Each structure stands twice: as C-alpha cells, then as structure tokens.
Coordinates of C-alpha atoms and ligand atoms in Angstrom, one line a residue:
X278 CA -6.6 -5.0 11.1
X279 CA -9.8 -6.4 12.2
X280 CA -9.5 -9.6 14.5
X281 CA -10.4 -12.3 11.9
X282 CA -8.4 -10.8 9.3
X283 CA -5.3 -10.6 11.8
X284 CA -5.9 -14.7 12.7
X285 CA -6.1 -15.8 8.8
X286 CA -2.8 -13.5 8.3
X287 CA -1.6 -15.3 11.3
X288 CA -2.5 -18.7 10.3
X289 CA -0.7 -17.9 7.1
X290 CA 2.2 -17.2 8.5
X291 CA 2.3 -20.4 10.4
X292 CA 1.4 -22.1 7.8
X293 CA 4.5 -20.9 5.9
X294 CA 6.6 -21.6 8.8
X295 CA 5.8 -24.9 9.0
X296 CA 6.3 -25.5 5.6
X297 CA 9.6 -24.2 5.8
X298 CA 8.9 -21.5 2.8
X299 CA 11.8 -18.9 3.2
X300 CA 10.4 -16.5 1.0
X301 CA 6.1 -15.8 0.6
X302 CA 4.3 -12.7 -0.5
X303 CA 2.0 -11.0 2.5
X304 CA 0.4 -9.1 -0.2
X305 CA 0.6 -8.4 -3.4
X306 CA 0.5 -5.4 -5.2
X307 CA -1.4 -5.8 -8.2
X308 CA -1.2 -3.1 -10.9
X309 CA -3.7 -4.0 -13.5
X310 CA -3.4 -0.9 -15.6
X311 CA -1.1 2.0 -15.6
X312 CA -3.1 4.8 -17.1
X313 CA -5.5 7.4 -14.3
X314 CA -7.0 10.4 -14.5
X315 CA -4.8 12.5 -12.5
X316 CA -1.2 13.1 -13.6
X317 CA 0.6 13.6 -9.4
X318 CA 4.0 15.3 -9.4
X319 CA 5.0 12.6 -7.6
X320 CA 4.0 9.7 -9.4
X321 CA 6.4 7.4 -11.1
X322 CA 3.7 5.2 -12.8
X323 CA 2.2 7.0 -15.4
X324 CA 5.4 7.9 -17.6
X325 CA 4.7 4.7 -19.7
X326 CA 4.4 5.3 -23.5
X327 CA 0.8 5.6 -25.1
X328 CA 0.8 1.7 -25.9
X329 CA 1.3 0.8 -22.7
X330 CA -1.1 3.3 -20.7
X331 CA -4.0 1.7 -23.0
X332 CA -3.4 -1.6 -22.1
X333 CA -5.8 -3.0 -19.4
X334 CA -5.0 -6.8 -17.8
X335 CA -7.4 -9.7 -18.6
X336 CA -9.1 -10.6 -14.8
X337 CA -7.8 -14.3 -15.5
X338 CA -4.1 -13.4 -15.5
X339 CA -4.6 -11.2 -12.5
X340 CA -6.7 -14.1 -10.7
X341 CA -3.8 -16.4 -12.1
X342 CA -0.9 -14.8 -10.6
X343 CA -2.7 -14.5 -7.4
X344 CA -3.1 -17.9 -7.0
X345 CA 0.3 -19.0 -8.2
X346 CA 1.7 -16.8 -5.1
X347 CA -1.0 -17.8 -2.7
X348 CA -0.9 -14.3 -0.8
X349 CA -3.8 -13.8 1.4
X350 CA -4.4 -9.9 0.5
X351 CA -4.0 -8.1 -2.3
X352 CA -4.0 -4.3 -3.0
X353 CA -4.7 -3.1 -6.2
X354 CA -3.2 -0.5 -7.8
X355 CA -1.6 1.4 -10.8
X356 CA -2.6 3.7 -12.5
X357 CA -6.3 4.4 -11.4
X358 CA -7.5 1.0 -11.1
X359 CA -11.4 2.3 -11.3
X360 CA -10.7 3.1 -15.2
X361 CA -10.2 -1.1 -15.6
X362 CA -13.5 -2.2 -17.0
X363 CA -13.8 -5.1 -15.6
X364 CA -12.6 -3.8 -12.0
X365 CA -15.6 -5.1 -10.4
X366 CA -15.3 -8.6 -11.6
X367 CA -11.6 -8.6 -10.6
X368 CA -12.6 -7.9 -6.8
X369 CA -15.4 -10.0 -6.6
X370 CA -13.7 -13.4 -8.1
X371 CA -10.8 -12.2 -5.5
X372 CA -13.3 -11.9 -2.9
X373 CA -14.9 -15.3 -3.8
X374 CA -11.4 -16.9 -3.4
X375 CA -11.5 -15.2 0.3
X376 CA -8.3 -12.9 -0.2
X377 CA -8.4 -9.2 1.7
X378 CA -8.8 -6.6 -1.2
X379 CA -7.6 -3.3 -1.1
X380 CA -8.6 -0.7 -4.0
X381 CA -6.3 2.2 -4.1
X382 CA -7.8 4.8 -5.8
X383 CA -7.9 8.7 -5.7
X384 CA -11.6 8.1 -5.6
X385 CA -12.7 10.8 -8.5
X386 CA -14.3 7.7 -9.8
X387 CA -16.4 6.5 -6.8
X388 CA -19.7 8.1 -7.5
X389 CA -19.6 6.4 -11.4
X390 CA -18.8 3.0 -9.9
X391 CA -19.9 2.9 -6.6
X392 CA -22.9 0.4 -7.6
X393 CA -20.7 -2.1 -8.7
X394 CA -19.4 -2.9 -5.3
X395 CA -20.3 -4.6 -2.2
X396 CA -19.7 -4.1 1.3
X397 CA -17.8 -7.2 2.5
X398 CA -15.5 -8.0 5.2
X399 CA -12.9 -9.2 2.8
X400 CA -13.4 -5.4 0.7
X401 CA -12.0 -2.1 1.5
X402 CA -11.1 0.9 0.0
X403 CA -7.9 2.9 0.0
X404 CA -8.4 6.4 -0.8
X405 CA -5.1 8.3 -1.8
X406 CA -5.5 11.9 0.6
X407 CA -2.4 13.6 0.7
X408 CA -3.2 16.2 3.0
X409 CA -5.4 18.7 3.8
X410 CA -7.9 20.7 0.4
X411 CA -4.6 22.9 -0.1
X412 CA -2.1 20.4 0.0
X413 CA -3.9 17.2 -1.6
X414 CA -4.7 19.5 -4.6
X415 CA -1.2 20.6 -5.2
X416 CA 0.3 17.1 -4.6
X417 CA -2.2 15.5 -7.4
X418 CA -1.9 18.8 -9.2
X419 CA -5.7 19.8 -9.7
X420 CA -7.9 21.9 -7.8
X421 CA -11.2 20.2 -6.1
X422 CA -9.8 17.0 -5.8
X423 CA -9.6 16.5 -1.5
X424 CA -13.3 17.6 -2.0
X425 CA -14.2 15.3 -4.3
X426 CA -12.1 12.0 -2.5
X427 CA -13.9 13.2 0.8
X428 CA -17.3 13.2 -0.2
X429 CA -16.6 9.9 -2.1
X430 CA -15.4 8.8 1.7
X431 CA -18.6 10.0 3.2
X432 CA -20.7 8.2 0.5
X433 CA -18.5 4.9 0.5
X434 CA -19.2 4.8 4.4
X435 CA -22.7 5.5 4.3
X436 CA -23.3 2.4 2.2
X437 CA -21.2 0.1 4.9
X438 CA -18.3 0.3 3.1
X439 CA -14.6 -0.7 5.0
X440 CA -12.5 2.6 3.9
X441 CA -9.2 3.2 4.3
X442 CA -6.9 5.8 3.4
X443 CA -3.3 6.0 1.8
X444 CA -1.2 9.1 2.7
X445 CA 2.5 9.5 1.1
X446 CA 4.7 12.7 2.8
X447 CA 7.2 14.8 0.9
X448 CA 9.7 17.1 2.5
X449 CA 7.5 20.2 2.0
X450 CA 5.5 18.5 5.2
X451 CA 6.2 19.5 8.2
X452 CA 5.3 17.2 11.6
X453 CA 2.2 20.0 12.1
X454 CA 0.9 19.1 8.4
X455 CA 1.2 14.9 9.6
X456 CA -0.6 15.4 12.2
X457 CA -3.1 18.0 10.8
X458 CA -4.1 15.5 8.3
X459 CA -4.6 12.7 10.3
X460 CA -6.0 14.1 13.1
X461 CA -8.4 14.7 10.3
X462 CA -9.1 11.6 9.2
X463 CA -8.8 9.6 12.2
X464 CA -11.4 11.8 13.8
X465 CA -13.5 13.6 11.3
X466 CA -13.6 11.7 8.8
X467 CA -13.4 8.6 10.8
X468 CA -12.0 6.2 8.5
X469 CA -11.5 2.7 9.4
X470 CA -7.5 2.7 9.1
X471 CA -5.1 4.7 7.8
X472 CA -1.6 4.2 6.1
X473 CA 1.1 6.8 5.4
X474 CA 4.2 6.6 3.9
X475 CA 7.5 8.5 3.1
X476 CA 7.7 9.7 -0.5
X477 CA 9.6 7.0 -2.9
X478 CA 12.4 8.9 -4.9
X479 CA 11.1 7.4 -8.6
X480 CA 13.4 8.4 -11.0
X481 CA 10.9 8.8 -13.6
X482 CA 8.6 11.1 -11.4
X483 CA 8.7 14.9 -12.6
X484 CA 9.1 16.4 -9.3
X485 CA 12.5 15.4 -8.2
X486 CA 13.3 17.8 -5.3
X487 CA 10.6 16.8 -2.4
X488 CA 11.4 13.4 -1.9
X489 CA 12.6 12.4 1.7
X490 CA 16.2 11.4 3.3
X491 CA 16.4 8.7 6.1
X492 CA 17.3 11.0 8.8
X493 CA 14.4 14.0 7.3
X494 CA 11.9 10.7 7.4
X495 CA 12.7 10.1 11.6
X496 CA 12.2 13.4 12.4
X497 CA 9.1 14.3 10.5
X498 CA 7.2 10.5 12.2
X499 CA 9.3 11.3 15.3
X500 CA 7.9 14.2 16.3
X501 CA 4.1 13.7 14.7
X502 CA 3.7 10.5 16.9
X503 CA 4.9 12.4 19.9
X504 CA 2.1 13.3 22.2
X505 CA 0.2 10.2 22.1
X506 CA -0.6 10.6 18.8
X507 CA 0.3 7.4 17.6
X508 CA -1.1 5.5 20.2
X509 CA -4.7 7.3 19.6
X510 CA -4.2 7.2 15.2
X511 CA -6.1 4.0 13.5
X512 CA -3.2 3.1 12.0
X513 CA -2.7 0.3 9.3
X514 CA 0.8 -0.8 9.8
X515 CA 2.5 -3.1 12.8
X516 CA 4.1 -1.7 15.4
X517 CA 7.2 -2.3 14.5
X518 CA 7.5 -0.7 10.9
X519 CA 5.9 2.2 12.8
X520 CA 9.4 2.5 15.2
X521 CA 11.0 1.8 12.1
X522 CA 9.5 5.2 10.6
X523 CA 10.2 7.0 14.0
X524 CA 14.0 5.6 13.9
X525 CA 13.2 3.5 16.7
X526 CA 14.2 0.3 15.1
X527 CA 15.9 -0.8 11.6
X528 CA 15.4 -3.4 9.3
X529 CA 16.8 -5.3 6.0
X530 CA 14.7 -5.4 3.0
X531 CA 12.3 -8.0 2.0
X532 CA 10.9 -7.1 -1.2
X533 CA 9.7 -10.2 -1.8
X534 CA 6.9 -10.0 1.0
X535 CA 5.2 -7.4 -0.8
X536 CA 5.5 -8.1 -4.7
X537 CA 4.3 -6.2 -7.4
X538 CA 2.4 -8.2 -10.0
X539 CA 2.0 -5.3 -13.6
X540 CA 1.2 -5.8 -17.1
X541 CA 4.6 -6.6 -17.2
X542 CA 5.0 -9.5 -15.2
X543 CA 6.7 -10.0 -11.4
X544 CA 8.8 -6.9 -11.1
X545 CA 12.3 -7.3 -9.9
X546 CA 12.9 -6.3 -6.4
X547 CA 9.6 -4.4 -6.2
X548 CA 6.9 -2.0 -7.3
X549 CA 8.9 0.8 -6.8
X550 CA 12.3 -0.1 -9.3
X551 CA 12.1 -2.4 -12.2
X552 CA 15.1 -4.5 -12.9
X553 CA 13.5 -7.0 -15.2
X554 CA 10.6 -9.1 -14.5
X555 CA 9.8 -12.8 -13.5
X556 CA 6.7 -14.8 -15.2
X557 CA 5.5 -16.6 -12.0
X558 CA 6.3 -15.6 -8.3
X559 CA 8.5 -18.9 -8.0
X560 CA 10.8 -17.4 -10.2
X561 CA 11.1 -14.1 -9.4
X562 CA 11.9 -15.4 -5.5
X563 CA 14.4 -17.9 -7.3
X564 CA 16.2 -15.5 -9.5
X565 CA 16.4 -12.3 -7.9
X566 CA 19.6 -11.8 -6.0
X567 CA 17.0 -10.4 -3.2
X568 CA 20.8 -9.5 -1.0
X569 CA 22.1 -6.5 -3.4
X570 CA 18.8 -4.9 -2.5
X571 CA 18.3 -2.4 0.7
X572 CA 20.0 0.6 1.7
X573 CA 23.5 0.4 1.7
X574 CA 23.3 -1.9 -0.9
X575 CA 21.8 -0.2 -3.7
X576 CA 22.2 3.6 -4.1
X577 CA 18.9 3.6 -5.6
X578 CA 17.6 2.2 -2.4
X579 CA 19.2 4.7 -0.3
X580 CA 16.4 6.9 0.6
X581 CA 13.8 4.0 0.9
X582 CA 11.3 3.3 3.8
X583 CA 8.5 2.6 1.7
X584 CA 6.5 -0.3 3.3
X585 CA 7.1 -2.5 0.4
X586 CA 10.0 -3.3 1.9
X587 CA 10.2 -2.9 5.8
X588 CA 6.7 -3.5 6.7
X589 CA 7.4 -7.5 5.8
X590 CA 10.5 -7.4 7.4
X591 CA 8.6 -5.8 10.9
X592 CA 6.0 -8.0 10.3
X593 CA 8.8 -11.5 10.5
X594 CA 10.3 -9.7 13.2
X595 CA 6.9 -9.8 15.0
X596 CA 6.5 -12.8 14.8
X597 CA 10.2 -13.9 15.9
X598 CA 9.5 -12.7 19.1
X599 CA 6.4 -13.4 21.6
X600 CA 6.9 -9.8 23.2
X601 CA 6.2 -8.1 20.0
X602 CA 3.7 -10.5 19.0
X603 CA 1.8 -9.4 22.0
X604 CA 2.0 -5.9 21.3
X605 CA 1.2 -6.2 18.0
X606 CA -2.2 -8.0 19.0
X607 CA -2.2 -5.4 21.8
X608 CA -2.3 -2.6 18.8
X609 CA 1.3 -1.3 19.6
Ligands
SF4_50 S1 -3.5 9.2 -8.5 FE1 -1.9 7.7 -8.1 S2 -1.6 6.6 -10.1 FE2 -2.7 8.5 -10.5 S3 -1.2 10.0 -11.1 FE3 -1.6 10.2 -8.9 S4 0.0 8.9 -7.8 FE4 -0.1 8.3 -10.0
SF4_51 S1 14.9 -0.7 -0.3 FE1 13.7 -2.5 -1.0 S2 11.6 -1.7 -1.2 FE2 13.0 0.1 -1.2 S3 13.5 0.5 -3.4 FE3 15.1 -0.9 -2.6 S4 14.4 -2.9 -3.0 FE4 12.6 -1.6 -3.2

C-alpha cells in the first residue's frame, strides 16, 4: 500500500485496540448489484434469479452501511459494479468521506465510463486478469476480453489513474502460468499492485472441477514465489497472508474483518457463503457464531484460502508482533 494509506490503516487499528473492539471490518466488500456482462465459469454470483440480477442498491444504503461499520477501505464488487448507474456518485461520496475505494471490474466497461472518474489517492481500480489472452478468455468464457481489460489498463494509467489488478488461480494453472502472468503485469503492464487468489469452491458456480485443495494451493504459490519472485512482484497483500499461501504459516478465520455488505444485507460469515444475513454490522458480529467457521470447522470451508478470511487474520498477527510489523513496513 502506499505510505499514507498504510499509516491511516495503522492508526485504525490502534484506534480499535484501544478501544478494546474485538471484532472491526478492515474492509468491506461491497456488492451493490449482482448482474455483469460476462457470465465466468467460475463465478458464484451471477446465479441469482431475474428479480434479483435487476436490482441495483440506492448510494445512501451503501454510504449507510459503510458508515455504521466504520471500515477505512472499501472494495466494490458484485456483479459488474460499472453497470450501477449511479457508480460514480457512490465512489465519490466514499471518497469525500476519505475511505480507500477499490472498483473491481473486468473493465469491458472502462472506455464508456472512464469520464466519470477521477484520479485520487483514495481511488483505484481492480481489474479482474486471469491470465494471459488464452487463459483470461477461457476463464471469463469470451474471446477478446484480456485485450480489451489491457487496453482499459493502459488508458486508466495514462489518465493518472491508481490500477490494480485481481487474479484468482484454478488448478488448470500451473506455477509457470503464475508467474507468466504476473511477470506480465508487474513488469509490462506495470500496474500499481497486484492481488491474486486461490479459486473459492462456490457451490453455485457451473464449473465445479478446477477449484483448488489446500495442499494443490502451497505448491502452486510455493514454487511461483521461488526465485525471488515474490520479493520483486508489487504485491497487494501482507507478508504474512502471503506465507500463509506458500504454506509457510497458518491461520484461523476472521470473516468478520473483511465483510460482505449485498442487496441482501450483512452476509453471514462472508462474501463467499451465505448463511443468513445481518441488518447492521453490529449484529452480524453479535450473532454469528464466528467459531464454527474455518477449515476444520466447516466442510464447506475446507478448501478455503481466500483473503476474506486469512488476510485479516495475517494482518492482527502483524500487528501482534513488532518483528512482523517491521517487515511488513519493510514490504516482506
Ligand atoms: S466478471 Fe466477475 S462478477 Fe462477472 S461473471 Fe465474471 S467473476 Fe462473475
Ligand atoms: S474459511 Fe472463512 S472465509 Fe473461507 S469460506 Fe469459510 S468462513 Fe468464509
């Protein structure tokens, strides 16, 4: 993260210390529609009925719930959040309310909306790229698309945009097609920061068969950060969640550090399963029974490394102890 953003997350998590709060969002996912314009093999969001995909949230019960939680970034999701109409407005009163936005978004929509948006140090984007042309295209299932996201990039960064990118693996990659692709854009497409993780198992997603094991998930970060590649990637996760990918260290779950926030409400344990939902962020913290969650707790959890998850519970183990904390500010 960029220095000032790292001291205001920083602060924050004093802040919450002190305070003696057991349980506070990091960041929120925030999934404001759940309709996009690509239909991913992979995807478990866009399997909603017709009455839900055409539903679009009001800006003031996103800016709401944002506020209730007081998380200091917020990444916005879905669905293709660029398809919201009032998308714009939504990151703007964010931005006015100095939170760190993220816009995921497999960018086919950049060059229509592009005008709409501002550089600013609390603003970037988070381009979904898969993979190299061949492989993005087959993982979002339509031809073109890596072009399209990379000239979007180009055109993003030529205006001053922050742009960062999003890259989930399957078990069709191999530690060769990791590294390809972010060799790639670490150093020709030079993106800011990049994040990548493991492929969620949704049980609603039609491709059933690529998602990745624990052990499968080790191997395939183990052996693309070998070689100094790590070290030399921009990468947009702490140090520890990245030996936590590599097998290097292991972690409990704490959903509730990065909460989901849908047209739906606070989704119970996080935006990956749905066991109910809560009305305010208060009550989901107070009514979850946040224990029965993890791996070897939940057999639906048993495959899970997603970040929504173990990237809060690296990020408290940072800050637990002063030698990580110094790496951490060290960049790993
Ligand atoms: S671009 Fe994202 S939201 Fe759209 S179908 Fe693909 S994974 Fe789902
Ligand atoms: S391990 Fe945690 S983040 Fe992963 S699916 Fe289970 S509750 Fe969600």
């Amino acid at each position: 993260m960029p220095l000032r953003q790292s001291l205001r997350i920083g602060t924050y998590l004093i802040r919450q210390k002190l305070a003696r709060r057991e349980k506070f969002p990091l960041i929120v996912e925030l999934e404001p529609l759940f309709a996009c314009n690509l239909a991913c093999a992979g995807c478990g969001k866009i399997q909603h009925p017709a009455s839900v995909l055409k539903q679009r949230m009001p800006v003031e019960q996103a800016l709401a719930a944002i506020e209730e939680c007081g998380a200091p970034m917020v990444s916005i999701a879905g669905g293709e959040p660029l398809m919201h109409p009032q998308i714009d407005l939504l990151v703007n009163e964010l931005i006015k309310r100095k939170k760190y936005v993220f816009l995921c978004t497999n960018a086919l929509l950049i060059p229509k909306k592009l005008d709409k948006f501002k550089p600013s140090r609390y603003f970037a984007w988070a381009v979904h790229i898969d993979g190299l042309a061949e492989r993005h295209d087959a993982s979002v299932c339509k031809e073109g698309v890596f072009d399209e996201a990379v000239e979007a990039v180009r055109e993003c960064q030529r205006r001053g945009f922050r742009v960062t990118t999003n890259t989930t693996f399957f078990s069709t990659d191999s530690p060769q097609a990791v590294i390809d692709v972010l060799n790639y854009l670490n150093d020709d497409l030079k993106v800011d920061q990049m994040m990548i993780s493991p492929g969620y198992a949704y049980e609603k997603a039609p491709d059933q068969e690529h998602f990745l094991g624990v052990t499968e998930t080790r191997e395939l970060f183990r052996k693309a950060f070998g070689d100094g590649n790590r070290r030399r990637w921009r990468l947009n996760h702490s140090p520890l969640f990245l030996d936590f990918l590599e097998g290097k260290a292991d972690f409990g779950c704490t959903a509730w550090g990065i909460p989901s926030y849908s047209l739906f409400g606070w989704q119970r344990p996080c935006y990956l399963m749905a066991d109910g939902y809560a009305k305010t962020y208060a009550e989901l913290v107070e009514t979850t029974n946040w224990e029965s969650y993890g791996r070897g707790k939940d057999p639906r959890c048993a495959n899970c490394m997603a970040h929504c998850g173990y990237e809060p519970s690296a990020v408290l183990a940072t800050t637990a102890s002063l030698r990580e904390s110094i790496r951490a500010i060290r960049g790993g």
